[in-house]
Tab-separated table of C-alpha atoms in Angstrom:
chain	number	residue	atom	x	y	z
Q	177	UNK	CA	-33.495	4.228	75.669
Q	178	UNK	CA	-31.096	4.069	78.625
Q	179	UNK	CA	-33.152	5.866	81.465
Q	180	UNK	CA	-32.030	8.916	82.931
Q	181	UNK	CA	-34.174	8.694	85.839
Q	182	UNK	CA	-32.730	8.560	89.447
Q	183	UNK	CA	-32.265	4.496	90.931
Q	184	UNK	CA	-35.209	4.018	93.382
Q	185	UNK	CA	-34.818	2.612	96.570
Q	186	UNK	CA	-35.313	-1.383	94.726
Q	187	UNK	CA	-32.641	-0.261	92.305
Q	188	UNK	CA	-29.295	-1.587	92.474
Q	189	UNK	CA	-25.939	0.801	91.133
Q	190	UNK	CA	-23.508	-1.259	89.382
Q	191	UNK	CA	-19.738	-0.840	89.381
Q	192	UNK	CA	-18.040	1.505	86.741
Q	193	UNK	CA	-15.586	0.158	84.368
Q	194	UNK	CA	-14.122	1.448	81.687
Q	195	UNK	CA	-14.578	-0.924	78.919
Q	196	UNK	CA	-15.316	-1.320	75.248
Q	197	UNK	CA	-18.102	-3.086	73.641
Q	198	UNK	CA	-15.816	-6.395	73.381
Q	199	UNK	CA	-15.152	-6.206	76.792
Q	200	UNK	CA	-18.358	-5.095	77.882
Q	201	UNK	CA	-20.143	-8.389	76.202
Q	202	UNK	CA	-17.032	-10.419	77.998
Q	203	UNK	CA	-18.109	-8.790	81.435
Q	204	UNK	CA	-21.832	-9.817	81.233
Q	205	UNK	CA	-21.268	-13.594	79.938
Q	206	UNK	CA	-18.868	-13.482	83.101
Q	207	UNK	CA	-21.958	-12.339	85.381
Q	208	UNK	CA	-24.257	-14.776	83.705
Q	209	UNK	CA	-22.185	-17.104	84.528
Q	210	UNK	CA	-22.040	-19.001	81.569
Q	211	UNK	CA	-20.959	-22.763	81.841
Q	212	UNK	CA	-19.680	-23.134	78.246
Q	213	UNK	CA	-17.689	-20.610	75.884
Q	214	UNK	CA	-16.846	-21.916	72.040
Q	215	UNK	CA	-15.591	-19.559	69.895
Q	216	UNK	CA	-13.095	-19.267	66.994
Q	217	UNK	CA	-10.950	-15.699	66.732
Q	218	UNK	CA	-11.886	-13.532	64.163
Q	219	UNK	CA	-11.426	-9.895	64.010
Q	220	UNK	CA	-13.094	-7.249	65.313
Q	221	UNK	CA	-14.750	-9.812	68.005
Q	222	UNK	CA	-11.386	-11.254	69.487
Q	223	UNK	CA	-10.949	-9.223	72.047
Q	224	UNK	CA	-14.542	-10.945	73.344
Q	225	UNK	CA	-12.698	-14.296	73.585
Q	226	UNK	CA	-9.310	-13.768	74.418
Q	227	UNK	CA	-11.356	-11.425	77.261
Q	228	UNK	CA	-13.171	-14.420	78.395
Q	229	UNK	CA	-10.012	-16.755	78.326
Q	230	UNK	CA	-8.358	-14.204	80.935
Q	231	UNK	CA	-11.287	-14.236	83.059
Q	232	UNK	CA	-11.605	-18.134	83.168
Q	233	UNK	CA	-7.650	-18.416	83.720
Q	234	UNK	CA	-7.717	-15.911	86.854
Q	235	UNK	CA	-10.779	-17.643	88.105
Q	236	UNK	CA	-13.627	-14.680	87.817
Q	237	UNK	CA	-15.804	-17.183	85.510
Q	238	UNK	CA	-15.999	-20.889	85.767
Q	239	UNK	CA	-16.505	-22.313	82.849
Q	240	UNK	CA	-15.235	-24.700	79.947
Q	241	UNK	CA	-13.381	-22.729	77.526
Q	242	UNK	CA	-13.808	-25.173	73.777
Q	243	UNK	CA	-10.931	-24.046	71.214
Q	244	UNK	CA	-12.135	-25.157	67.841
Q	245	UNK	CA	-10.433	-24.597	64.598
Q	246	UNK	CA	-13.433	-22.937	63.316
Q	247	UNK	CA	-16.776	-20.553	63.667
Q	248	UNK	CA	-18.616	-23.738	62.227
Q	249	UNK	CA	-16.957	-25.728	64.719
Q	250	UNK	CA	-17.541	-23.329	67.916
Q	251	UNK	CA	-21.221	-23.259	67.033
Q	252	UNK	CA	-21.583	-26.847	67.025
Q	253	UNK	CA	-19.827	-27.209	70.302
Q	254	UNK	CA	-22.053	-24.846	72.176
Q	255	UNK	CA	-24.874	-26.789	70.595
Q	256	UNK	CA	-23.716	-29.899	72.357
Q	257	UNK	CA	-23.047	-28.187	75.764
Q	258	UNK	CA	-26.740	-25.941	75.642
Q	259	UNK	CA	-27.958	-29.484	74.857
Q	260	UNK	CA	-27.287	-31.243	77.785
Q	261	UNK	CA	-28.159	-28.149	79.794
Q	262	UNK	CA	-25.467	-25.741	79.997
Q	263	UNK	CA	-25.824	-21.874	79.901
Q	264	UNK	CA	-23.363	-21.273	76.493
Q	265	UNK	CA	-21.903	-18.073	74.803
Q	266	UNK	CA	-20.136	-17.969	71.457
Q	267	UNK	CA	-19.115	-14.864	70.018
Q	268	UNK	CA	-17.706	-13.813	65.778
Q	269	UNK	CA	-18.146	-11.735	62.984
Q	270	UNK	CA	-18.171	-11.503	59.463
Q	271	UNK	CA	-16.423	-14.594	57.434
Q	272	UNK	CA	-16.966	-16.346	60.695
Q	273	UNK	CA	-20.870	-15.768	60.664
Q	274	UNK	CA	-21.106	-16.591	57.483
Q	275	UNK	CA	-19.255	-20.175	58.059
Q	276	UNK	CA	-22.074	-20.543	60.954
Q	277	UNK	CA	-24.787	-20.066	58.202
Q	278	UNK	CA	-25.862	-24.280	58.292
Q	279	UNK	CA	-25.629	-24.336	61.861
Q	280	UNK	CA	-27.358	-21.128	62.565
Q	281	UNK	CA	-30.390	-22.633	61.245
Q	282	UNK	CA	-29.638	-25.965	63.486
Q	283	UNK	CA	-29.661	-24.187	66.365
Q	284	UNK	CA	-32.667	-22.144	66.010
Q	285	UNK	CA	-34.587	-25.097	64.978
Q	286	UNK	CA	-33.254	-27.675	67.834
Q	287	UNK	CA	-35.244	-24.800	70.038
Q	288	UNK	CA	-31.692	-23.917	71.820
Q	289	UNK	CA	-31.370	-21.048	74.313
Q	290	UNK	CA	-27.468	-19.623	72.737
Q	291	UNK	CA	-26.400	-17.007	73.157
Q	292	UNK	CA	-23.470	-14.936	70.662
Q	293	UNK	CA	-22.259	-11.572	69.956
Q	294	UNK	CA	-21.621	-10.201	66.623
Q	295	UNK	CA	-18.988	-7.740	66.164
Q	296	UNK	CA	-20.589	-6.544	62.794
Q	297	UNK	CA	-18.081	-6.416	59.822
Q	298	UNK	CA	-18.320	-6.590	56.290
Q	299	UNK	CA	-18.204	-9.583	53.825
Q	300	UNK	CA	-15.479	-10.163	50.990
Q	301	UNK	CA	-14.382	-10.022	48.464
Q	302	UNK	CA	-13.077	-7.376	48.150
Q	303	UNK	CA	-11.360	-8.265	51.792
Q	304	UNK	CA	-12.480	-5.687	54.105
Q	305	UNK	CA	-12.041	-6.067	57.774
Q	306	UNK	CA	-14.132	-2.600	58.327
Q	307	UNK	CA	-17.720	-2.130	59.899
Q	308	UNK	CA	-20.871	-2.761	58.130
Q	309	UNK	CA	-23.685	-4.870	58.302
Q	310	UNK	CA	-23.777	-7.295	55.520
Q	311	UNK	CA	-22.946	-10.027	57.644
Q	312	UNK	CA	-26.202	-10.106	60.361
Q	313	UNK	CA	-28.416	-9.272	57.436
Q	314	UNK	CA	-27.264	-11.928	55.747
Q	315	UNK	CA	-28.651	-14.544	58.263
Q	316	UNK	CA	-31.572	-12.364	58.922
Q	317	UNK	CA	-33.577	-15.590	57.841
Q	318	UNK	CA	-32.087	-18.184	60.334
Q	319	UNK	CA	-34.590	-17.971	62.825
Q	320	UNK	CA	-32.438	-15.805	65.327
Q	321	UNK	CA	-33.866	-13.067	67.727
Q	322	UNK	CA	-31.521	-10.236	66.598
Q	323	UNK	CA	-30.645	-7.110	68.880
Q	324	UNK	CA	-28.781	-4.386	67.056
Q	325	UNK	CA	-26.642	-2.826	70.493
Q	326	UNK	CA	-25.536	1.145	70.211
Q	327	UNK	CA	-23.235	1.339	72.993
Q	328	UNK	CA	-21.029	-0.714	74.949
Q	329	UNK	CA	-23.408	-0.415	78.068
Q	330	UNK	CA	-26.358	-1.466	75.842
Q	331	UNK	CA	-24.010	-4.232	74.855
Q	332	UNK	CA	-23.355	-5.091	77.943
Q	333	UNK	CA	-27.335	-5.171	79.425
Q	334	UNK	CA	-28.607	-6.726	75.862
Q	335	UNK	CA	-26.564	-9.728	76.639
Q	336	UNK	CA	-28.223	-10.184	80.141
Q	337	UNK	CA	-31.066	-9.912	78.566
Q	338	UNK	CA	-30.683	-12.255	75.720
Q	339	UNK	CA	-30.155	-14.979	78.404
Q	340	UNK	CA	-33.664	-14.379	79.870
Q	341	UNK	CA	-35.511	-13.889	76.288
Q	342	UNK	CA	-33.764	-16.698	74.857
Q	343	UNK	CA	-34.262	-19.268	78.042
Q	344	UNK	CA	-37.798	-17.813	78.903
Q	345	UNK	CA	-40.442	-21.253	78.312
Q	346	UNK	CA	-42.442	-19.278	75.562
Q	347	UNK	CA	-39.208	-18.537	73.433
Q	348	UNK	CA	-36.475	-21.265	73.572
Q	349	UNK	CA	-35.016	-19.304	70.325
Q	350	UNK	CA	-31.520	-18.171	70.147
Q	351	UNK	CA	-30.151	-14.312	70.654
Q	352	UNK	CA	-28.182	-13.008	68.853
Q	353	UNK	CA	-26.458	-9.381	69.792
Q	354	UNK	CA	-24.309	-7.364	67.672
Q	355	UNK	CA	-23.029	-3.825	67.494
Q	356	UNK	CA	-20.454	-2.142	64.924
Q	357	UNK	CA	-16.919	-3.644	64.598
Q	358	UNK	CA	-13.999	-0.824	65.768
Q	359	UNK	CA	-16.478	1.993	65.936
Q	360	UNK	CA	-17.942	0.252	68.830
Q	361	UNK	CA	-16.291	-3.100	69.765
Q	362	UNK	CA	-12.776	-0.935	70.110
Q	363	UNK	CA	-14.260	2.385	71.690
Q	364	UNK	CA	-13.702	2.567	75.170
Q	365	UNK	CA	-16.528	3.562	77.128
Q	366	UNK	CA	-18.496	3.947	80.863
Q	367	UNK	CA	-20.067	0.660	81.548
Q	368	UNK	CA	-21.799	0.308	84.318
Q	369	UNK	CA	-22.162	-3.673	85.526
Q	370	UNK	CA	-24.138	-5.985	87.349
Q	371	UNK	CA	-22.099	-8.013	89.189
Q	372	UNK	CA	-22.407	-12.189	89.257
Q	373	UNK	CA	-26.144	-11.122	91.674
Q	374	UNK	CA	-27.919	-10.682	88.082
Q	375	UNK	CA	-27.694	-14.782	88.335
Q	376	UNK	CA	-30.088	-14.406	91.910
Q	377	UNK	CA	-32.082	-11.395	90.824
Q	378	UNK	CA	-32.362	-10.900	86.967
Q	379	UNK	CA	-31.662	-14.548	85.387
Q	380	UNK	CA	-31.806	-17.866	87.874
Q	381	UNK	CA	-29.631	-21.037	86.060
Q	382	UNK	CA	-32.631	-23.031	85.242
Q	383	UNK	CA	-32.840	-25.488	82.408
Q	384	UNK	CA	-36.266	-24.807	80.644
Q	385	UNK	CA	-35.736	-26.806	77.494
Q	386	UNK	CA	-35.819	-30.117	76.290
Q	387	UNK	CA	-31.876	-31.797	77.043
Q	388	UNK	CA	-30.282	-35.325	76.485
Q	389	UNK	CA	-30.124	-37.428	79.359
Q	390	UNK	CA	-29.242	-41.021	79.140
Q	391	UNK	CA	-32.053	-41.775	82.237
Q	392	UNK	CA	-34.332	-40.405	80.337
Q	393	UNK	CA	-33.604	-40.697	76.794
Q	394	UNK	CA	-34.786	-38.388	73.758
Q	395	UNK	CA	-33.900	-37.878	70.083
Q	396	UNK	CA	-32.930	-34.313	68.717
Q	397	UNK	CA	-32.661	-33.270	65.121
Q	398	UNK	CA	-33.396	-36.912	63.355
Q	399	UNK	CA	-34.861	-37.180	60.177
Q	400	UNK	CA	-38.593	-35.843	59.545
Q	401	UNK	CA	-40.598	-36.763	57.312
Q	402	UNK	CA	-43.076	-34.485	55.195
Q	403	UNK	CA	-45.963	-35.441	57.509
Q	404	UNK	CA	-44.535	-33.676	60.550
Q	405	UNK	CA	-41.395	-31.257	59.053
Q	406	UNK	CA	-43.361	-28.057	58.621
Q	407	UNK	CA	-45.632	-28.236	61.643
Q	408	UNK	CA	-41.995	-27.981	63.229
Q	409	UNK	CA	-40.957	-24.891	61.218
Q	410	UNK	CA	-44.662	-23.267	61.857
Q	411	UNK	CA	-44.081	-23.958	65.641
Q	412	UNK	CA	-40.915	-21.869	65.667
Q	413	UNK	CA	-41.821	-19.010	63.382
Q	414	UNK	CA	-44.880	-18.263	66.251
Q	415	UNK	CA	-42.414	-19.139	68.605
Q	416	UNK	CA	-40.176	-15.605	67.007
Q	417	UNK	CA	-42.629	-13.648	66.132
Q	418	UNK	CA	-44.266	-13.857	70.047
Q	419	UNK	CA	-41.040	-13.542	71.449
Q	420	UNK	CA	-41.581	-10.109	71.038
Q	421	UNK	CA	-43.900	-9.660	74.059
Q	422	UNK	CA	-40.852	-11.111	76.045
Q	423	UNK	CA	-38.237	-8.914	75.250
Q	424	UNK	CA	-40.276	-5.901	75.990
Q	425	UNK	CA	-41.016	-7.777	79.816
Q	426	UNK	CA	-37.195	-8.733	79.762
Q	427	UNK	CA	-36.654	-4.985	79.572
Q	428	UNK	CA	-38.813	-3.870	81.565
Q	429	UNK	CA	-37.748	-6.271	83.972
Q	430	UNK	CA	-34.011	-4.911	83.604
Q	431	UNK	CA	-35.161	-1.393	84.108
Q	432	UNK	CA	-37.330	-2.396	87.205
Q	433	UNK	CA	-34.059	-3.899	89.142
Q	434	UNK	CA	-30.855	-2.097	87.499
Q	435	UNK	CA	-32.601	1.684	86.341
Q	436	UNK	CA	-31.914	1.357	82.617
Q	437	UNK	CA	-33.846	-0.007	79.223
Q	438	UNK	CA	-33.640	0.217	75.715
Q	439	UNK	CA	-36.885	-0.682	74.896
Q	440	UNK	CA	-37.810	-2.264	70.851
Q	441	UNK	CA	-37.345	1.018	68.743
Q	442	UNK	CA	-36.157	4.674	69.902
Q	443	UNK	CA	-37.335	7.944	68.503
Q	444	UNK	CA	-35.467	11.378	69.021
Q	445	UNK	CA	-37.300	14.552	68.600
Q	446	UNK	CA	-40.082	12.544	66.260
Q	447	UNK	CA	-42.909	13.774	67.831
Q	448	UNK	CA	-43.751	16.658	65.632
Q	449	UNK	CA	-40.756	15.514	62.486
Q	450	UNK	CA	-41.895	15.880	59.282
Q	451	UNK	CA	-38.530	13.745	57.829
Q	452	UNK	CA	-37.004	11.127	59.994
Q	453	UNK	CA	-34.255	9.365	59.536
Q	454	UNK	CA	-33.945	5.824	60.821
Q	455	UNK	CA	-30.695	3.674	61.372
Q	456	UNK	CA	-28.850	1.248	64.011
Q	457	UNK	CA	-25.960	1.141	66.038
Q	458	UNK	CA	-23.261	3.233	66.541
Q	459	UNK	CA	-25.070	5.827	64.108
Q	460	UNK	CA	-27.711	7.003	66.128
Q	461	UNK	CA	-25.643	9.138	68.456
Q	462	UNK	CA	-24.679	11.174	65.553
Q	463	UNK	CA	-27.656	11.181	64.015
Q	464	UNK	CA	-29.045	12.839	67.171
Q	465	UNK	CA	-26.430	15.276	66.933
Q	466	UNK	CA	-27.710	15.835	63.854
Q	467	UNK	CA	-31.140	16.230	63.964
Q	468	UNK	CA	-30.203	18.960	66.507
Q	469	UNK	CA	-28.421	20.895	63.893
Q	470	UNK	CA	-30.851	20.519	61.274
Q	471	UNK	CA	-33.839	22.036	63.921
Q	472	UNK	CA	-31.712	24.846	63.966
Q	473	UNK	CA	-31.880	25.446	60.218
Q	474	UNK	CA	-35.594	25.183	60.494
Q	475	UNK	CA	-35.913	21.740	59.283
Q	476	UNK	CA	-38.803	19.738	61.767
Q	477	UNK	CA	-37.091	16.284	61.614
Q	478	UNK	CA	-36.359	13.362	64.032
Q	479	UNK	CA	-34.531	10.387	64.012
Q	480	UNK	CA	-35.446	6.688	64.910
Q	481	UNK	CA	-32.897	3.412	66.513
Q	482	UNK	CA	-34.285	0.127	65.551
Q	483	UNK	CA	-33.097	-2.181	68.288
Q	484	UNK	CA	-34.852	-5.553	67.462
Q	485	UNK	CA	-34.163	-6.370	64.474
Q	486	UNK	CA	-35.652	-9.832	64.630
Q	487	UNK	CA	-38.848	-10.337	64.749
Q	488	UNK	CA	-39.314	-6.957	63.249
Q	489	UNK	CA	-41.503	-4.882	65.398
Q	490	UNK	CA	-44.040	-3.969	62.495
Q	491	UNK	CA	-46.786	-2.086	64.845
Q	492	UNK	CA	-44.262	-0.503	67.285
Q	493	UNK	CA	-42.396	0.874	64.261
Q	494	UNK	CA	-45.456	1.621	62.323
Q	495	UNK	CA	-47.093	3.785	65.901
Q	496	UNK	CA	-44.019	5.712	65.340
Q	497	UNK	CA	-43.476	6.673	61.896
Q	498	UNK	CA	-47.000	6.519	60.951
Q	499	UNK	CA	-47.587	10.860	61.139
Q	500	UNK	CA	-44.434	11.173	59.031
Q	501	UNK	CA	-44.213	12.863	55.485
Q	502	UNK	CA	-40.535	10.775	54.398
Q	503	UNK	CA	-38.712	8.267	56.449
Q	504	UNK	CA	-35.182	8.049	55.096
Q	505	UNK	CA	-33.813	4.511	56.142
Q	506	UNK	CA	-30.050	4.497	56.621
Q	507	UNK	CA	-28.722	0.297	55.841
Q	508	UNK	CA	-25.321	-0.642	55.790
Q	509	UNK	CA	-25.781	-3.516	53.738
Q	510	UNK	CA	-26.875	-4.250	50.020
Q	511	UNK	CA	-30.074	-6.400	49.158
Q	512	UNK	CA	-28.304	-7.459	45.853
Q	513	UNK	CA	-30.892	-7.594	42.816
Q	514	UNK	CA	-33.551	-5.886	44.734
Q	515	UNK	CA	-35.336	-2.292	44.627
Q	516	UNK	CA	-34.298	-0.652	47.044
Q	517	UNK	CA	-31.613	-2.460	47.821
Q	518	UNK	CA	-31.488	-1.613	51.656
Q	519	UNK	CA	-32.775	-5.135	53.625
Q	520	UNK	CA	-34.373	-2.667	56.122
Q	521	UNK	CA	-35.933	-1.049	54.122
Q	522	UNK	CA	-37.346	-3.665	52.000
Q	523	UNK	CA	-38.442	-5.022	55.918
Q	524	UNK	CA	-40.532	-1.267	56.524
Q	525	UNK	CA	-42.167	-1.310	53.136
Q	526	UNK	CA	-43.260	-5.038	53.177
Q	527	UNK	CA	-44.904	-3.796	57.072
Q	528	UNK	CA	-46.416	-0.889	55.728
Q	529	UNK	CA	-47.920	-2.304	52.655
Q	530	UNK	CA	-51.605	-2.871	54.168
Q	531	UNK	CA	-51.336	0.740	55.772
Q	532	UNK	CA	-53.408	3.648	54.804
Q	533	UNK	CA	-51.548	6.548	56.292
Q	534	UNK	CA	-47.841	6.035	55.924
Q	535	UNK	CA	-44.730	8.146	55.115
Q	536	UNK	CA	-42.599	7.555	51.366
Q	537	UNK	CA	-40.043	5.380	52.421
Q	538	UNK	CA	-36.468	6.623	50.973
Q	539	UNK	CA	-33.392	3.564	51.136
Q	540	UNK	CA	-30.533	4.967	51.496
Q	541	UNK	CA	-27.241	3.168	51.459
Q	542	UNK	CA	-24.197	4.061	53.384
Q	543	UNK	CA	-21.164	3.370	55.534
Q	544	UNK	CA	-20.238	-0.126	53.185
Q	545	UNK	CA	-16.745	-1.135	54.409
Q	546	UNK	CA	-16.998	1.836	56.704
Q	547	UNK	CA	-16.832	4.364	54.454
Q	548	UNK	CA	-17.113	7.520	56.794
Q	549	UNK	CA	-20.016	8.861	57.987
Q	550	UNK	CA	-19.869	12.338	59.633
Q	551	UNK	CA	-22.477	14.367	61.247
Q	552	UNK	CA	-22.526	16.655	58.562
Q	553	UNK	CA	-23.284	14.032	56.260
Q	554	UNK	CA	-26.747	12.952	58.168
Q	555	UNK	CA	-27.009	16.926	57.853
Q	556	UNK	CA	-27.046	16.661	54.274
Q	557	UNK	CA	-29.128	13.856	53.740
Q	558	UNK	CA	-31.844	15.817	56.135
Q	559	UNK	CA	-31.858	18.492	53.770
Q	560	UNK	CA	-31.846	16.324	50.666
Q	561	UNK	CA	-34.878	14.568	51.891
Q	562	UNK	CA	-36.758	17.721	53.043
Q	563	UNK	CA	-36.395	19.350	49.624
Q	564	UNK	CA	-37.399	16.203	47.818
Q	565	UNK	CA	-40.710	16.349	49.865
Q	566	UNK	CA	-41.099	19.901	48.893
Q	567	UNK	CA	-40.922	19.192	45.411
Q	568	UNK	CA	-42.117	15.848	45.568
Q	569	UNK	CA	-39.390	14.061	44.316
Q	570	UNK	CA	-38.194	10.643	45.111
Q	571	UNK	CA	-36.103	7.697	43.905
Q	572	UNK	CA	-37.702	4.512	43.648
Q	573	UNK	CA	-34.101	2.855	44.150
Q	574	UNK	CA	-31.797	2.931	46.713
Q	575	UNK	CA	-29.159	5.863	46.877
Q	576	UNK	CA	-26.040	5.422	47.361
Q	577	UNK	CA	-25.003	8.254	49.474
Q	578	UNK	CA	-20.951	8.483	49.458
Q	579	UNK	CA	-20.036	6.987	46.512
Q	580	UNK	CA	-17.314	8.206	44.158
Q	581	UNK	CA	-18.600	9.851	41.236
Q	582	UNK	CA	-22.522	9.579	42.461
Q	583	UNK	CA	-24.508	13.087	43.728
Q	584	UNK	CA	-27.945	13.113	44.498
């Protein structure tokens, strides 16, 4: 959670802008002072670029800007760069993550420290260029650390943060940090920023990985044969799921020198909840909203953020949910084929399955192609869930909260 505790004396205050989430990312790659941007305009993420393009043409960042006439293309080039030892930041969405999808998995398993942001947006067809989240879950197997950001300053401190998870010895894994398309990435909001002294204080240029260097020559991504391929694909599954242990220091690192963290999950008024209701992004400010106005009918619920998304923090989720009765799980994408259909929530009942005390685990799908959520919805589905526990009753699929023609 973003503290609200006073900076101490070693605590630094940042300037105020006001800036949405696009922006916000733009503002941090400029204090990390990347060395290489790629990127390929897509929207809701082109403000990010164009952003960056201003800020390298005035002179605030110094760095190579690569156009590319694609998202498959501006991956590959930051590959290159972050291969010979540059700091590199591509940034997309939707169709354009999806056209990464073979060289998603390249990166993660050439070990790479890159960096992108996701403006989340949903997949065709139908063409939609709304918010949802089909298109991170969709590459929720690449092999990606994946931070889900709920406001433009989270944005803003998740990238500086990405750069010392991702470069950090023990990880060497791509980041990967996205927040909701419009309702975030075109909402303006207070950011408060670094400044180009996070390079000095908070993340040193430092190559820690393996680069090409024709006086001392190596070979990346050849051909492997059977005898050696999966001891490379154990090596970076440990590598992911111990990065965990590092983004927790990372933010606890951030907090120590700039006064603010976010920490792997966040719980609001869970403590003594009965029903909580767990979702990402941009929804968790309503949904605290929410929670307050259900209290007030008498309902004891809470609400949960999941931040890291990848690896999935199994026993900090499971610490947290584990005196609930119901835990309603809010995804904005579709598992096709699968019961329930919510990829989250297929993730929370594949962690819970060797558990002996654990709440009933309700999917719930909503918000596909930004179909509105309002406050009083999340009110609804509080009560819905709260007389289901009363009279026991539960769906073993998915429901589809807020489609035409559907009650529940």
């Amino acid at each position: 959670m973003i503290s609200e505790k006073k900076l101490n004396s070693k605590q630094r205050k940042g300037e105020v802008k006001p800036l949405n989430s696009n922006e916000a990312v733009a503002e941090a790659v400029k204090d990390a002072d990347v060395d290489v941007v790629a990127a390929y305009p897509i929207t809701p993420q082109t403000i990010v670029v164009e952003t960056l393009a201003e800020l390298i043409g005035n002179g605030e960042l110094n760095a190579e800007m690569i156009h590319v006439e694609s998202e498959h293309s501006a991956l590959s080039a930051v590959i290159g760069a972050s291969a010979v030892g540059a700091r590199v930041f591509t940034a997309t969405a939707s169709q354009g993550l999806a056209l990464m999808h073979e060289v998603l998995h390249i990166t993660s398993g050439l070990r790479l420290p890159v960096v992108m942001s996701v403006a989340m947006r949903a997949l065709s067809a139908p063409i939609s260029i709304f918010n949802d989240q089909s298109d991170i879950m969709n590459q929720r197997n690449t092999g990606w650390i994946t931070i889900i950001a709920s406001s433009a300053q989270e944005a803003y401190d998740s990238i500086l943060q990405a750069y010392k998870i991702a470069e950090n010895p023990k990880v060497l894994l791509p980041v990967m940090v996205s927040y909701d398309g419009y309702v975030l990435s075109h909402t303006i909001e207070r950011v408060e920023t670094v400044g180009k002294s996070v390079v000095e204080e908070y993340i040193p240029k430092k190559v820690t990985w393996n680069t090409l260097d024709v006086k001392d020559p190596i070979t990346m991504g050849t051909i492997t044969s059977p005898e050696y391929y999966y001891e490379f694909k154990y090596a970076q599954e440990r590598a992911l799921e111990e990065s965990l242990s590092v983004i927790k220091s990372a933010d606890e690192e951030f907090e120590r020198l700039y006064g603010r963290s976010y920490g792997i999950i966040e719980g609001y008024k869970i403590e003594d909840a009965e029903v909580a209701l767990l979702a990402t992004s941009s929804y968790y400010t309503n949904l605290k909203v929410a929670t307050d106005l259900a209290r007030k009918e008498g309902l004891k619920v809470g609400t949960i953020k999941l931040r890291v998304f990848r690896p999935f923090p199994r026993e900090e989720l499971y610490s947290m949910i584990k005196d609930l009765q119901v835990l309603g799980v809010i995804d904005r994408a579709i598992a096709f084929g699968q019961k329930p259909s919510g990829p989250i929530a297929n993730d929370i009942a594949s962690a819970l399955q060797y558990k002996k005390d654990k709440p009933i685990i309700q999917s719930i799908i909503a918000g596909i192609g930004q179909r509105r959520m309002l406050i009083e919805d999340f009110v609804k589905l509080y009560r819905m869930l709260v007389k289901n526990m009363n009279e026991k009753k539960f769906y073993e699929e998915s429901i589809f909260y807020g489609v035409k023609g559907i009650e529940f």
